[in-house]
Amino acid sequence: MLKTNYRWFIIFMVFIITMVNYVDRSAIAFAMPLLSKQFHMTPEDIGLTLGAFNVGYAVMVFIGGLMVDRWGSRKIWMITALVWSLSILSTAAAASFAMLYTVRLILGVTEGPNFPALNRVVGDWLPGKERALALGNALVGVPLALAFGGLIVAFLANLFTWRGMFVVLGALGIIWAPIWYFYFRDFPENSRKVNDAELKYIKESDKVSRDSEKEIHRQSHASKPGMWKFLLTNPTLLSNDWAFFVFGYNLFFFMGWLPTFLNTTYHMNLTQVGSFTFLPWITAAVMLYLVGIISNRILKSTGKYRLARSHPLWITQLLGAICLLPILYYHSVGVALLSISLCVGFNMAPNSIFYAVNIDIIKERSGTAMGITDLFFAVAGLIAATLTGFIIQVSGSFQGAFVLVIVLNISSVIGVILFHNPDRENNRTQVTQSKELAS
């Protein structure tokens, strides 16, 4: 029997909502030059508005991971996509700085479960040898959304005004949610679109069972003693979390402040900013996709998780720091374009690895593990948005903000080299499972 490939349709659906997710969350950054003038916002106000998303996100992302593991990605993703789309629609009615802050806070809360749900879907629907590739295919929606987001936002804002632009964006998630609920099931065993050959391939076993969804859920979520201690103290997971914090700081710094940097430093208008920001994010999309493929091939050929996960992670973050150095010494739009493009590309390249490590080490709680990792990410976004505004207000330039990004990258490189060892954790898991089988 030829196996079906329905799992890749599911990954395509995940890719679509990932793009929608990031266009929604980043749209305000591209529109900020217009909004800041209309509402007379200072750099500190801009930082607070951009940071509001991360306040809500930080509150909900950890809880969102628990919710996904408890109730499944099917229901949670449908509900949250609908609600965050309504919050985007509400942005169109903003009449003050206070209202902008409030709708951004709500958006952060409702987008909290998004990436824990993504991680859970990949963990349940893909075999180990395809996870980094699948994550790369899904997560490439992030830089693609940011690459085309500026152009899309500029086009919609010019066509419908910035208020009409938020109405159009809000409609996208409302369309996606019911389609997801109809076509997706939390476990491939319960999907009629998945035949036995594909199910065996996903489960990496010659014996598969199509138990009820309730029974599969019970087996998949059986509690294990010491789980929380493992999640909160494991060196590999903690160094992975810190590296994701640094990745998040980079992402929110460039996503939130790059349009303002280009507007204030090089006096670009909204259309020019949209065109300029295309290159950094399309570079990131290409690098992210390639690293997912490279990680998969290394794991397939060597079976070594440290070679496939840890080394690409620290190498790309080190290169990201190095590529940002020229912008500190040369005031040139060409140098800025090249430096920022390479820095953004290298820093986003290992995005799929962060997710894959959580699945590799603790698949049965990948949603919760990703919720913890994403909490670091959310806090990084909050700090990046507000601290950058403070640095600019005090110093009058972006120099100090760029230096901080470089320092954080170096700290992540050191942490990954010293503590990130997925092979050690997988060996321990195999020993534990062998003992459980023996008993």
Coordinates of C-alpha atoms in Angstrom, one line a residue:
M1 CA 0.0 0.0 0.0
L2 CA 1.4 3.4 -1.0
K3 CA 1.4 5.8 2.0
T4 CA -0.6 9.0 1.9
N5 CA 1.2 12.3 2.6
Y6 CA -1.6 14.1 4.4
R7 CA 0.9 15.2 7.1
W8 CA 2.3 17.7 4.6
F9 CA -1.1 19.3 4.0
I10 CA -1.3 19.8 7.8
I11 CA 2.1 21.5 7.7
F12 CA 0.9 23.7 4.8
M13 CA -2.0 24.8 7.0
V14 CA 0.4 25.5 9.8
F15 CA 2.6 27.5 7.4
I16 CA -0.4 29.7 6.4
I17 CA -1.5 30.6 9.9
T18 CA 2.1 31.2 10.9
M19 CA 2.3 33.8 8.1
V20 CA -1.0 35.3 9.2
N21 CA 0.2 35.4 12.8
Y22 CA 3.3 37.4 12.0
V23 CA 1.7 39.7 9.5
D24 CA -0.8 40.5 12.3
R25 CA 1.7 41.1 15.0
S26 CA 4.2 43.1 12.9
A27 CA 1.7 45.2 11.0
I28 CA 1.7 47.9 13.7
A29 CA 5.5 48.3 13.4
F30 CA 5.3 49.1 9.7
A31 CA 2.4 51.5 10.3
M32 CA 4.1 53.1 13.3
P33 CA 5.5 56.1 11.4
L34 CA 1.9 57.0 10.6
L35 CA 0.4 56.2 14.0
S36 CA 3.1 58.0 16.0
K37 CA 2.4 61.2 14.1
Q38 CA -1.4 60.9 14.4
F39 CA -1.2 60.1 18.2
H40 CA 1.8 62.3 18.9
M41 CA 3.9 59.4 20.3
T42 CA 7.4 59.7 21.8
P43 CA 10.0 57.0 21.3
E44 CA 9.1 55.7 24.8
D45 CA 5.4 55.6 23.8
I46 CA 6.3 53.6 20.7
G47 CA 8.4 51.2 22.8
L48 CA 5.5 50.7 25.2
T49 CA 3.0 50.1 22.4
L50 CA 5.3 47.5 20.7
G51 CA 6.0 46.0 24.1
A52 CA 2.3 45.7 25.0
F53 CA 2.0 42.6 22.8
N54 CA 4.8 40.9 24.7
V55 CA 3.2 41.6 28.1
G56 CA 0.1 39.7 27.0
Y57 CA 2.2 37.1 25.2
A58 CA 4.3 36.5 28.2
V59 CA 1.3 36.0 30.4
M60 CA -0.4 33.5 28.1
V61 CA 2.4 31.6 26.2
F62 CA 3.2 29.3 29.1
I63 CA -0.4 28.7 30.0
G64 CA -1.0 28.3 26.3
G65 CA 1.5 25.4 26.2
L66 CA -0.4 23.7 29.0
M67 CA -3.7 24.3 27.3
V68 CA -2.4 22.7 24.0
D69 CA -1.2 19.6 25.9
R70 CA -4.5 19.4 27.8
W71 CA -7.1 20.2 25.2
G72 CA -5.2 19.8 21.9
S73 CA -4.2 22.0 19.0
R74 CA -7.4 21.6 17.1
K75 CA -9.7 23.5 19.5
I76 CA -7.1 25.8 21.0
W77 CA -5.8 27.1 17.7
M78 CA -9.2 27.6 16.2
I79 CA -10.4 29.6 19.2
T80 CA -7.3 31.8 19.6
A81 CA -7.0 32.5 15.9
L82 CA -10.6 33.8 15.9
V83 CA -10.0 36.0 18.9
W84 CA -6.7 37.5 17.9
S85 CA -8.2 38.3 14.5
L86 CA -11.0 40.2 16.2
S87 CA -8.3 42.1 18.2
I88 CA -6.6 43.1 14.9
L89 CA -10.0 44.3 13.6
S90 CA -10.4 46.3 16.8
T91 CA -7.1 48.1 16.1
A92 CA -8.8 49.8 13.2
A93 CA -11.1 51.6 15.7
A94 CA -8.2 52.9 17.8
A95 CA -8.6 56.6 18.7
S96 CA -5.7 57.0 21.2
F97 CA -2.4 55.7 22.5
A98 CA -4.3 54.0 25.4
M99 CA -6.5 52.0 23.0
L100 CA -3.6 51.0 20.8
Y101 CA -1.8 49.7 23.9
T102 CA -5.0 47.7 25.0
V103 CA -5.6 46.0 21.6
R104 CA -1.9 45.1 21.4
L105 CA -2.1 43.6 24.9
I106 CA -5.1 41.5 23.8
L107 CA -3.4 40.4 20.6
G108 CA -0.4 39.1 22.7
V109 CA -2.7 37.2 25.0
T110 CA -4.5 35.4 22.2
E111 CA -1.4 34.6 20.2
G112 CA 0.2 33.0 23.2
P113 CA -0.8 29.4 22.4
N114 CA 0.2 29.7 18.7
F115 CA 3.7 28.2 18.7
P116 CA 3.2 25.6 21.5
A117 CA 0.4 24.4 19.2
L118 CA 2.7 24.3 16.2
N119 CA 5.3 22.3 18.1
R120 CA 2.7 19.9 19.3
V121 CA 1.4 19.3 15.8
V122 CA 4.8 18.6 14.4
G123 CA 5.6 16.3 17.4
D124 CA 2.5 14.2 16.9
W125 CA 2.3 14.3 13.1
L126 CA 5.9 13.9 11.9
P127 CA 8.5 11.2 12.3
G128 CA 11.7 12.2 14.0
K129 CA 13.7 12.3 10.8
E130 CA 11.3 14.8 9.2
R131 CA 10.7 17.2 12.1
A132 CA 13.4 19.8 11.5
L133 CA 12.4 19.9 7.8
A134 CA 8.7 20.2 8.7
L135 CA 9.4 22.9 11.3
G136 CA 11.5 24.7 8.7
N137 CA 8.6 24.6 6.2
A138 CA 6.2 25.8 8.8
L139 CA 8.4 28.5 10.5
V140 CA 9.6 29.9 7.2
G141 CA 6.2 31.7 7.3
V142 CA 7.7 34.0 9.9
P143 CA 10.4 35.7 7.8
L144 CA 8.2 35.5 4.7
A145 CA 5.4 37.4 6.5
L146 CA 8.0 40.0 7.6
A147 CA 9.5 40.2 4.1
F148 CA 6.2 40.8 2.4
G149 CA 4.5 42.3 5.4
G150 CA 6.0 45.8 4.8
L151 CA 4.9 45.7 1.2
I152 CA 1.5 44.3 2.0
V153 CA 0.9 46.9 4.8
A154 CA 2.1 49.8 2.6
F155 CA -0.2 48.7 -0.2
L156 CA -3.2 48.2 2.0
A157 CA -2.6 51.4 4.0
N158 CA -2.3 53.4 0.8
L159 CA -5.4 51.8 -0.7
F160 CA -7.7 51.7 2.4
T161 CA -5.8 53.9 5.0
W162 CA -4.2 52.3 8.0
R163 CA -7.6 51.6 9.6
G164 CA -8.8 49.7 6.5
M165 CA -5.5 47.8 6.5
F166 CA -6.2 46.3 9.9
V167 CA -9.7 45.3 8.9
V168 CA -8.4 43.3 5.9
L169 CA -5.7 41.6 8.0
G170 CA -8.2 40.7 10.7
A171 CA -10.3 38.8 8.1
L172 CA -7.5 36.4 7.3
G173 CA -7.5 34.5 10.6
I174 CA -11.3 34.4 10.7
I175 CA -11.3 32.5 7.3
W176 CA -8.5 30.1 8.4
A177 CA -10.0 29.0 11.8
P178 CA -13.0 26.9 10.6
I179 CA -11.0 25.3 7.8
W180 CA -8.4 24.2 10.4
Y181 CA -11.1 22.7 12.7
F182 CA -12.7 20.8 9.8
Y183 CA -9.5 19.2 8.3
F184 CA -7.3 18.7 11.4
R185 CA -7.3 16.1 14.1
D186 CA -5.0 16.2 17.2
F187 CA -3.6 12.8 16.3
P188 CA -3.0 11.2 12.9
E189 CA -4.6 8.0 14.2
N190 CA -8.0 9.8 14.2
S191 CA -7.8 11.3 10.7
R192 CA -9.5 9.5 7.9
K193 CA -7.1 11.2 5.5
V194 CA -4.1 9.2 6.9
N195 CA -3.9 5.6 5.7
D196 CA -2.2 2.8 7.7
A197 CA 1.1 3.1 5.6
E198 CA 1.4 6.8 6.4
L199 CA 0.5 6.2 10.1
K200 CA 3.2 3.5 10.4
Y201 CA 5.7 5.9 8.8
I202 CA 4.8 8.7 11.2
K203 CA 4.9 6.4 14.3
E204 CA 8.1 4.7 13.0
S205 CA 6.6 1.4 13.9
D206 CA 5.2 -1.6 12.0
K207 CA 2.4 -1.9 14.6
V208 CA -0.1 1.0 14.9
S209 CA -3.4 1.4 16.6
R210 CA -6.4 3.5 15.8
D211 CA -7.8 3.8 19.3
S212 CA -10.3 6.5 20.2
E213 CA -9.1 10.1 20.4
K214 CA -9.8 10.0 24.2
E215 CA -7.6 6.9 24.7
I216 CA -4.8 8.2 22.6
H217 CA -4.9 11.5 24.4
R218 CA -4.8 9.7 27.8
Q219 CA -1.8 7.6 26.8
S220 CA 0.0 10.6 25.3
H221 CA -0.4 12.8 28.3
A222 CA 0.2 10.3 31.1
S223 CA 2.1 12.1 33.8
K224 CA 5.6 11.1 34.7
P225 CA 7.3 11.8 38.0
G226 CA 9.9 14.5 37.9
M227 CA 8.6 16.0 34.7
W228 CA 8.5 19.6 36.0
K229 CA 12.0 19.3 37.6
F230 CA 13.3 18.1 34.2
L231 CA 11.7 20.9 32.3
L232 CA 13.0 23.6 34.6
T233 CA 16.5 22.4 35.4
N234 CA 17.7 20.4 32.4
P235 CA 20.9 22.1 31.0
T236 CA 20.1 21.5 27.4
L237 CA 16.6 22.8 27.7
L238 CA 17.7 25.8 29.7
S239 CA 20.5 26.7 27.2
N240 CA 18.0 26.2 24.4
D241 CA 15.6 28.6 26.2
W242 CA 18.3 31.3 26.7
A243 CA 19.3 31.0 23.0
F244 CA 15.7 31.4 22.1
F245 CA 15.5 34.5 24.4
V246 CA 18.4 36.0 22.3
F247 CA 16.7 35.0 19.1
G248 CA 13.5 36.6 20.3
Y249 CA 15.4 39.8 21.3
N250 CA 16.9 40.0 17.8
L251 CA 13.6 39.3 16.1
F252 CA 11.5 41.8 18.1
F253 CA 14.3 44.4 17.9
F254 CA 14.4 44.3 14.1
M255 CA 10.7 43.6 13.6
G256 CA 9.6 46.4 15.9
W257 CA 12.3 49.0 15.4
L258 CA 13.7 48.5 11.9
P259 CA 11.0 50.7 10.2
T260 CA 11.5 53.5 12.8
F261 CA 15.3 53.2 12.5
L262 CA 15.1 53.6 8.7
N263 CA 12.6 56.4 9.0
T264 CA 14.6 58.4 11.5
T265 CA 18.1 57.6 10.4
Y266 CA 17.7 57.6 6.6
H267 CA 14.4 59.5 6.3
M268 CA 12.6 56.8 4.4
N269 CA 8.8 56.9 4.0
L270 CA 6.5 53.9 4.5
T271 CA 6.8 52.6 0.9
Q272 CA 10.6 52.9 1.0
V273 CA 10.7 51.2 4.4
G274 CA 8.6 48.3 3.0
S275 CA 10.9 47.9 0.1
F276 CA 14.1 48.1 2.2
T277 CA 12.9 45.6 4.8
F278 CA 12.1 43.0 2.2
L279 CA 15.8 41.8 1.8
P280 CA 16.6 41.1 5.5
W281 CA 13.5 38.9 5.9
I282 CA 13.7 37.1 2.6
T283 CA 17.4 36.3 3.5
A284 CA 16.1 34.9 6.8
A285 CA 13.5 32.8 5.0
V286 CA 16.1 31.2 2.7
M287 CA 18.6 30.6 5.6
L288 CA 15.9 29.2 7.9
Y289 CA 14.7 26.7 5.2
L290 CA 18.3 25.6 4.4
V291 CA 19.2 25.1 8.0
G292 CA 16.2 22.9 8.5
I293 CA 17.3 20.7 5.6
I294 CA 20.9 20.7 6.8
S295 CA 19.9 19.7 10.3
N296 CA 17.7 16.9 9.0
R297 CA 20.5 15.5 6.8
I298 CA 23.1 15.7 9.5
L299 CA 20.8 13.8 11.9
K300 CA 20.0 11.2 9.2
S301 CA 23.6 10.5 8.3
T302 CA 25.2 10.7 11.8
G303 CA 22.5 10.1 14.3
K304 CA 24.1 12.8 16.4
Y305 CA 21.8 15.5 17.8
R306 CA 24.6 17.8 19.0
L307 CA 26.0 17.9 15.4
A308 CA 22.5 18.3 13.9
R309 CA 21.1 20.8 16.4
S310 CA 23.7 22.4 18.7
H311 CA 26.4 23.3 16.2
P312 CA 24.2 25.0 13.6
L313 CA 22.7 26.9 16.5
W314 CA 25.8 28.5 17.9
I315 CA 27.5 29.0 14.6
T316 CA 24.6 31.0 13.1
Q317 CA 24.2 33.2 16.2
L318 CA 27.9 33.9 16.2
L319 CA 27.8 34.9 12.5
G320 CA 24.8 37.1 13.3
A321 CA 26.8 39.1 15.9
I322 CA 29.8 39.5 13.6
C323 CA 27.6 40.7 10.7
L324 CA 26.2 43.5 12.8
L325 CA 29.6 45.1 13.6
P326 CA 30.0 47.2 10.3
I327 CA 26.8 49.2 11.1
L328 CA 28.5 50.6 14.2
Y329 CA 31.3 52.2 12.1
Y330 CA 29.7 53.2 8.8
H331 CA 26.7 55.5 8.3
S332 CA 25.7 54.2 4.9
V333 CA 22.3 52.9 3.8
G334 CA 24.1 50.2 1.7
V335 CA 26.2 49.0 4.7
A336 CA 23.0 49.0 6.8
L337 CA 21.1 47.0 4.3
L338 CA 23.9 44.3 4.0
S339 CA 24.7 44.2 7.7
I340 CA 21.1 44.0 8.9
S341 CA 20.1 41.5 6.2
L342 CA 22.9 39.1 7.1
C343 CA 22.4 39.5 10.9
V344 CA 18.6 38.9 10.6
G345 CA 19.2 35.9 8.3
F346 CA 21.8 34.2 10.5
N347 CA 19.8 34.8 13.7
M348 CA 16.6 33.4 12.3
A349 CA 18.3 30.5 10.5
P350 CA 18.2 28.0 13.4
N351 CA 14.6 28.8 14.4
S352 CA 13.4 25.3 13.6
I353 CA 16.1 23.8 15.8
F354 CA 14.7 25.5 19.0
Y355 CA 11.4 23.7 18.4
A356 CA 13.0 20.4 17.3
V357 CA 15.1 20.2 20.5
N358 CA 12.0 20.3 22.7
I359 CA 10.4 17.5 20.7
D360 CA 13.6 15.5 20.6
I361 CA 14.0 15.6 24.3
I362 CA 10.5 15.5 25.7
K363 CA 8.0 14.8 22.9
E364 CA 5.2 13.8 25.3
R365 CA 5.2 17.3 26.7
S366 CA 6.4 19.3 23.7
G367 CA 3.6 21.8 24.0
T368 CA 4.4 22.6 27.6
A369 CA 8.2 22.6 26.9
M370 CA 7.6 25.0 24.0
G371 CA 5.5 27.1 26.2
I372 CA 8.4 27.5 28.6
T373 CA 10.8 28.3 25.8
D374 CA 8.3 30.7 24.3
L375 CA 8.0 32.5 27.7
F376 CA 11.7 33.4 27.3
F377 CA 10.9 34.6 23.8
A378 CA 8.0 36.8 25.0
V379 CA 10.1 38.3 27.8
A380 CA 12.8 39.0 25.3
G381 CA 10.3 40.8 23.0
L382 CA 9.0 42.9 25.9
I383 CA 12.6 43.9 26.9
A384 CA 13.6 44.5 23.3
A385 CA 10.7 46.8 22.6
T386 CA 10.8 48.9 25.8
L387 CA 14.6 48.9 26.4
T388 CA 15.3 50.0 22.9
G389 CA 13.0 52.9 23.2
F390 CA 14.7 53.9 26.5
I391 CA 18.2 53.6 25.0
I392 CA 17.2 55.8 22.0
Q393 CA 15.5 58.4 24.2
V394 CA 18.6 58.7 26.5
S395 CA 21.4 58.4 23.9
G396 CA 19.6 59.9 20.8
S397 CA 20.8 57.1 18.5
F398 CA 20.6 53.4 17.8
Q399 CA 24.3 52.6 18.5
G400 CA 23.8 51.3 22.0
A401 CA 20.8 49.2 21.0
F402 CA 22.9 47.4 18.3
V403 CA 25.8 46.8 20.7
L404 CA 23.4 45.1 23.2
V405 CA 22.2 42.8 20.4
I406 CA 25.8 41.7 19.7
V407 CA 26.6 41.1 23.4
L408 CA 23.4 39.0 23.8
N409 CA 24.4 36.9 20.8
I410 CA 27.8 36.1 22.2
S411 CA 26.3 35.1 25.6
S412 CA 24.0 32.6 23.7
V413 CA 27.0 31.2 21.7
I414 CA 28.8 30.5 25.0
G415 CA 25.8 28.9 26.6
V416 CA 25.1 26.5 23.7
I417 CA 28.7 25.4 23.4
L418 CA 29.0 24.6 27.1
F419 CA 25.5 23.2 28.0
H420 CA 23.5 22.2 24.9
N421 CA 23.8 18.5 24.5
P422 CA 20.7 16.7 23.1
D423 CA 22.5 13.4 22.7
R424 CA 23.1 13.1 26.4
E425 CA 19.4 13.7 27.1
N426 CA 18.3 11.2 24.4
N427 CA 20.6 8.5 25.9
R428 CA 19.2 9.0 29.3
T429 CA 15.6 8.8 27.9
Q430 CA 16.5 5.5 26.1
V431 CA 18.0 4.1 29.3
T432 CA 14.9 5.1 31.3
Q433 CA 12.5 3.5 28.7
S434 CA 14.5 0.3 28.7
K435 CA 14.2 0.1 32.5
E436 CA 10.5 0.7 32.3
L437 CA 10.1 -2.0 29.7
A438 CA 12.2 -4.4 31.8
S439 CA 10.1 -3.8 34.9

